[in-house]
Coordinates of C-alpha atoms and ligand atoms in Angstrom, one line a residue:
X1 CA 0.0 0.0 0.0
X2 CA 1.5 3.3 -1.0
X3 CA 1.6 6.3 1.4
X4 CA 0.2 4.5 4.4
X5 CA 0.7 6.4 7.6
X6 CA 1.4 4.4 10.8
X7 CA -1.6 4.4 13.0
X8 CA -0.2 3.0 16.2
X9 CA -0.2 6.2 18.3
X10 CA -3.9 6.9 17.7
X11 CA -6.4 6.6 20.5
X12 CA -9.1 4.8 18.6
X13 CA -11.9 5.7 21.0
X14 CA -11.5 9.3 20.0
X15 CA -10.6 8.9 16.4
X16 CA -13.4 9.3 13.9
X17 CA -12.5 8.0 10.4
X18 CA -14.1 8.6 7.0
X19 CA -13.3 6.4 4.0
X20 CA -14.0 8.0 0.6
X21 CA -13.8 6.1 -2.7
X22 CA -13.0 8.1 -5.8
X23 CA -11.3 10.8 -3.7
X24 CA -8.8 11.8 -6.3
X25 CA -11.2 14.1 -8.1
X26 CA -14.6 15.8 -8.3
X27 CA -17.2 15.0 -5.6
X28 CA -14.8 12.6 -3.8
X29 CA -12.2 15.2 -3.3
X30 CA -14.9 17.6 -2.1
X31 CA -16.2 15.1 0.4
X32 CA -12.6 14.9 1.7
X33 CA -12.4 18.7 2.0
X34 CA -15.7 19.0 3.8
X35 CA -15.3 15.9 6.1
X36 CA -11.8 17.1 7.1
X37 CA -13.6 19.6 9.3
X38 CA -15.4 17.0 11.3
X39 CA -13.4 13.8 11.4
X40 CA -9.9 13.0 12.7
X41 CA -8.7 10.8 9.8
X42 CA -9.5 10.3 6.1
X43 CA -8.9 7.2 4.2
X44 CA -8.6 8.3 0.6
X45 CA -9.2 5.6 -2.1
X46 CA -8.7 5.7 -5.9
X47 CA -6.3 4.6 -8.6
X48 CA -4.2 7.7 -8.9
X49 CA -1.9 7.8 -5.9
X50 CA -0.3 11.2 -7.0
X51 CA -3.7 12.9 -7.0
X52 CA -4.6 11.4 -3.6
X53 CA -1.2 12.5 -2.2
X54 CA -1.8 16.0 -3.6
X55 CA -5.1 16.2 -1.9
X56 CA -3.8 14.8 1.4
X57 CA -1.0 17.5 1.4
X58 CA -3.6 20.2 1.1
X59 CA -5.7 19.0 4.1
X60 CA -5.0 19.6 7.8
X61 CA -6.2 16.2 8.9
X62 CA -4.5 12.9 9.0
X63 CA -4.8 11.1 5.7
X64 CA -4.2 7.5 4.8
X65 CA -3.8 6.8 1.1
X66 CA -5.0 3.5 -0.3
X67 CA -4.5 3.0 -4.0
X68 CA -7.0 0.6 -5.4
X69 CA -8.8 -0.2 -8.6
X70 CA -12.3 -0.9 -7.4
X71 CA -13.4 -2.5 -10.6
X72 CA -11.2 -5.5 -9.9
X73 CA -12.7 -8.6 -8.1
X74 CA -10.5 -8.7 -5.0
X75 CA -10.1 -5.0 -4.5
X76 CA -12.6 -4.7 -1.6
X77 CA -11.3 -7.6 0.4
X78 CA -7.8 -6.2 -0.1
X79 CA -9.0 -2.8 1.1
X80 CA -10.8 -4.3 4.2
X81 CA -7.7 -6.4 5.0
X82 CA -5.6 -3.3 5.0
X83 CA -8.0 -1.5 7.3
X84 CA -8.0 -4.4 9.7
X85 CA -4.2 -4.7 9.6
X86 CA -3.8 -1.1 10.4
X87 CA -6.6 -1.2 13.0
X88 CA -8.7 1.4 11.3
X89 CA -12.4 1.5 12.1
X90 CA -14.5 3.3 9.6
X91 CA -17.3 5.6 10.9
X92 CA -18.1 7.4 7.6
X93 CA -18.3 5.5 4.4
X94 CA -18.6 7.5 1.2
X95 CA -19.1 5.2 -1.8
X96 CA -18.5 7.7 -4.5
X97 CA -16.1 6.3 -7.2
X98 CA -17.8 6.0 -10.6
X99 CA -17.5 6.5 -14.3
X100 CA -19.9 6.9 -17.3
X101 CA -19.2 3.4 -18.6
X102 CA -19.5 1.7 -21.9
X103 CA -22.6 1.2 -24.0
X104 CA -24.5 -2.0 -23.2
X105 CA -25.9 -3.2 -26.6
X106 CA -23.6 -4.5 -29.4
X107 CA -20.8 -5.3 -27.0
X108 CA -18.0 -7.5 -28.3
X109 CA -15.7 -7.6 -25.2
X110 CA -17.6 -8.0 -21.9
X111 CA -14.6 -7.5 -19.7
X112 CA -15.0 -3.7 -19.6
X113 CA -18.8 -4.1 -18.9
X114 CA -18.1 -6.5 -16.0
X115 CA -15.6 -4.1 -14.6
X116 CA -18.0 -1.3 -14.9
X117 CA -20.7 -3.3 -13.1
X118 CA -18.3 -4.2 -10.4
X119 CA -17.2 -0.6 -9.8
X120 CA -20.7 0.8 -9.8
X121 CA -22.6 -1.9 -8.0
X122 CA -20.8 -4.9 -6.4
X123 CA -18.1 -2.7 -4.9
X124 CA -20.7 -0.4 -3.3
X125 CA -22.6 -3.4 -1.9
X126 CA -19.5 -5.2 -0.6
X127 CA -18.2 -2.1 1.1
X128 CA -21.6 -1.6 2.7
X129 CA -21.8 -5.3 3.6
X130 CA -18.4 -5.4 5.2
X131 CA -18.3 -2.0 6.9
X132 CA -21.8 -1.4 8.1
X133 CA -22.1 -4.3 10.6
X134 CA -19.1 -3.1 12.7
X135 CA -20.6 0.4 12.6
X136 CA -23.9 -1.0 14.0
X137 CA -22.0 -2.9 16.7
X138 CA -20.4 0.4 17.8
X139 CA -23.7 2.2 17.5
X140 CA -22.5 4.9 15.1
X141 CA -22.1 5.2 11.4
X142 CA -22.8 7.4 8.3
X143 CA -22.9 6.0 4.8
X144 CA -23.4 8.0 1.7
X145 CA -23.8 6.1 -1.6
X146 CA -23.4 8.5 -4.5
X147 CA -26.1 7.6 -7.0
X148 CA -27.5 10.0 -9.6
X149 CA -30.7 11.6 -10.9
X150 CA -30.0 9.2 -13.8
X151 CA -31.1 6.4 -11.5
X152 CA -34.5 7.9 -10.9
X153 CA -36.0 7.4 -14.4
X154 CA -35.1 5.4 -17.6
X155 CA -33.6 6.8 -20.8
X156 CA -33.1 5.6 -24.3
X157 CA -29.3 5.6 -24.1
X158 CA -28.9 1.8 -23.9
X159 CA -26.2 2.3 -21.3
X160 CA -26.0 0.6 -18.0
X161 CA -25.2 3.8 -16.1
X162 CA -28.8 4.8 -15.1
X163 CA -29.7 1.2 -14.1
X164 CA -26.5 0.9 -12.0
X165 CA -27.5 4.1 -10.2
X166 CA -31.1 2.8 -9.7
X167 CA -29.5 -0.2 -8.0
X168 CA -27.5 2.0 -5.7
X169 CA -30.6 3.9 -4.7
X170 CA -32.5 0.7 -4.0
X171 CA -29.6 -0.8 -2.1
X172 CA -29.3 2.3 0.1
X173 CA -33.1 2.4 0.8
X174 CA -32.9 -1.3 1.9
X175 CA -29.8 -0.6 4.1
X176 CA -31.4 2.5 5.5
X177 CA -34.3 0.4 6.8
X178 CA -32.1 -2.5 7.9
X179 CA -29.9 -0.1 10.0
X180 CA -32.7 1.9 11.5
X181 CA -32.4 2.4 15.2
X182 CA -28.8 1.3 15.3
X183 CA -27.1 4.7 15.1
X184 CA -26.1 4.1 11.5
X185 CA -27.6 6.3 8.8
X186 CA -27.5 5.2 5.1
X187 CA -28.3 7.7 2.3
X188 CA -28.3 7.6 -1.5
X189 CA -27.2 11.0 -2.8
X190 CA -28.6 11.7 -6.3
X191 CA -26.8 14.6 -8.0
X192 CA -27.9 16.0 -11.4
X193 CA -25.2 17.5 -13.7
X194 CA -22.3 18.6 -11.6
X195 CA -19.0 20.3 -12.5
X196 CA -16.3 17.6 -11.9
X197 CA -14.0 15.7 -14.2
X198 CA -16.7 13.1 -14.9
X199 CA -17.8 14.4 -18.3
X200 CA -14.2 14.9 -19.5
X201 CA -13.4 11.3 -18.5
X202 CA -16.5 10.2 -20.4
X203 CA -15.4 12.2 -23.5
X204 CA -18.4 14.5 -23.2
X205 CA -16.8 17.9 -23.0
X206 CA -18.4 19.0 -26.3
X207 CA -21.9 17.9 -25.1
X208 CA -21.3 19.6 -21.8
X209 CA -20.4 22.9 -23.5
X210 CA -23.7 22.8 -25.5
X211 CA -25.8 22.4 -22.3
X212 CA -27.3 25.4 -20.5
X213 CA -25.3 26.6 -17.5
X214 CA -28.3 26.6 -15.2
X215 CA -28.6 22.8 -15.2
X216 CA -25.1 22.5 -13.6
X217 CA -24.3 22.5 -9.9
X218 CA -21.0 22.8 -8.1
X219 CA -19.6 19.9 -6.2
X220 CA -19.5 22.0 -3.0
X221 CA -23.3 22.3 -2.8
X222 CA -23.9 18.7 -3.8
X223 CA -21.6 17.3 -1.1
X224 CA -22.9 19.7 1.5
X225 CA -26.5 18.6 0.8
X226 CA -25.4 14.9 0.9
X227 CA -23.7 15.2 4.3
X228 CA -26.6 17.1 5.7
X229 CA -29.1 14.5 4.4
X230 CA -27.2 11.5 6.0
X231 CA -26.9 13.4 9.2
X232 CA -30.7 13.9 9.2
X233 CA -31.3 10.2 8.4
X234 CA -32.8 10.7 4.9
X235 CA -32.8 7.6 2.8
X236 CA -32.6 9.4 -0.6
X237 CA -31.4 13.0 -1.2
X238 CA -31.8 14.5 -4.7
X239 CA -29.4 17.4 -4.7
X240 CA -30.0 20.8 -6.3
X241 CA -33.2 22.7 -6.2
X242 CA -33.8 22.2 -10.0
X243 CA -33.5 18.4 -9.7
X244 CA -35.6 18.3 -6.5
X245 CA -38.3 20.0 -8.4
X246 CA -38.0 17.7 -11.4
X247 CA -37.7 14.5 -9.5
X248 CA -41.4 14.0 -8.6
X249 CA -42.3 14.9 -12.2
X250 CA -39.9 12.4 -13.7
X251 CA -41.1 9.7 -11.3
X252 CA -44.8 10.3 -11.9
X253 CA -46.0 7.6 -14.3
X254 CA -48.1 9.9 -16.5
X255 CA -45.6 12.7 -16.8
X256 CA -42.7 10.3 -17.1
X257 CA -44.3 8.7 -20.2
X258 CA -45.1 12.1 -21.7
X259 CA -41.7 13.6 -21.0
X260 CA -39.9 10.6 -22.4
X261 CA -41.9 10.3 -25.6
X262 CA -41.9 14.1 -26.2
X263 CA -38.2 14.7 -25.6
X264 CA -36.5 11.4 -25.9
X265 CA -35.1 12.3 -22.6
X266 CA -31.4 11.6 -22.3
X267 CA -30.0 11.3 -18.7
X268 CA -26.9 9.4 -19.5
X269 CA -23.7 10.5 -17.7
X270 CA -25.3 12.6 -15.0
Ligands
NAP301 N1 -20.5 14.8 -12.2 C1 -21.8 14.6 -12.4 O1 -22.5 15.2 -13.2 C2 -22.5 13.4 -11.6 C3 -23.9 13.4 -11.6 C4 -24.5 12.4 -10.8 C5 -23.7 11.4 -10.2 N2 -22.4 11.5 -10.3 C6 -21.6 10.4 -9.6 O2 -20.7 11.0 -8.7 C7 -19.6 10.1 -8.4 C8 -18.3 10.9 -8.5 O3 -18.1 11.3 -9.9 P1 -17.5 12.7 -10.2 O4 -18.5 13.5 -10.9 O5 -16.8 13.3 -9.0 O6 -16.4 12.3 -11.3 P2 -14.8 12.5 -11.4 O7 -14.4 13.9 -11.1 O8 -14.4 11.9 -12.7 O9 -14.3 11.5 -10.2 C9 -14.5 10.1 -10.3 C10 -13.7 9.5 -9.2 O10 -13.9 8.0 -9.2 C11 -12.6 7.4 -9.2 N3 -12.6 6.1 -10.0 C12 -13.0 5.9 -11.2 N4 -12.8 4.6 -11.6 C13 -12.3 4.0 -10.5 C14 -11.8 2.7 -10.2 N5 -11.9 1.7 -11.1 N6 -11.3 2.4 -9.0 C15 -11.2 3.4 -8.0 N7 -11.6 4.7 -8.2 C16 -12.1 5.0 -9.4 C17 -11.6 8.4 -9.9 O11 -10.3 8.2 -9.4 P3 -9.1 7.5 -10.2 O12 -9.3 7.8 -11.7 O13 -7.9 8.1 -9.6 O14 -9.2 6.1 -9.9 C18 -12.2 9.7 -9.3 O15 -11.6 10.0 -8.1 C19 -19.8 9.0 -9.5 O16 -20.3 7.8 -8.8 C20 -20.7 9.5 -10.5 O17 -21.5 8.5 -11.1 C21 -21.7 12.4 -11.0

């Protein structure tokens, strides 16, 4: 593990730790900046160690860097092994890492699709499954699973992105109920279009430039709303006033049908 800081001198009973996946950019880095004010230690996870180190250097809180590709089958067990080895208990879990992903139809090589599904769904479920029970035993935990407005209604993009986010929302609602009364709050955070590196990574900068500015939010607001929602015990938080207003419309059966047939609504890569 690169950049691991020794933990032996820490008094665990007073140390509150947040683990953030996809902390090297965008919403994940913003979660790290905002949580740095309320936790004692951050565990920063992503593939790009240099970016994680850069972020860690800019924060005035202890940071543990764990380089991991969360689309690989054993990545979560390796991550959890490292946590156990270094005696790190996680109090805040932010399942945030994500990408736009490949198209689903007419696929020749399924490897990329399987890795996408692992990153977007299995990894989220496994981290929840492994880290929530110890939180429940200790009587305290906060879990934010970053989903998307794209998981709230279908589109015609034939991608697996929206469905993967719908799964994350359903999983979070289930876990929210399962953990009720234990001191552990689980929330799905559903951002709409947000300024991060996401659309650049997905090769969508041109499409982004053509969109109206008023449908875009800053990561700062999205993360603030997500952290507030999990603190208040909300199962699902749609972030941004515009998307909160649109959400019930897009989810109502009648309007959903009308909107989709009238506009061919495209929600991919939100
Ligand atoms: N931006 C939006 O408009 C928007 C809207 C709704 C929902 N979301 C969701 O918000 C979350 C964060 O995205 P973002 O907008 O902040 O995008 P971003 O700026 O591109 O950040 C994505 C993060 O995920 C990490 N990541 C990607 N693949 C990974 C892998 N295989 N293993 C480990 N980490 C990986 C990246 O780190 P490395 O490359 O260093 O691994 C990076 O830190 C995603 O789940 C996304 O679906 C975004």
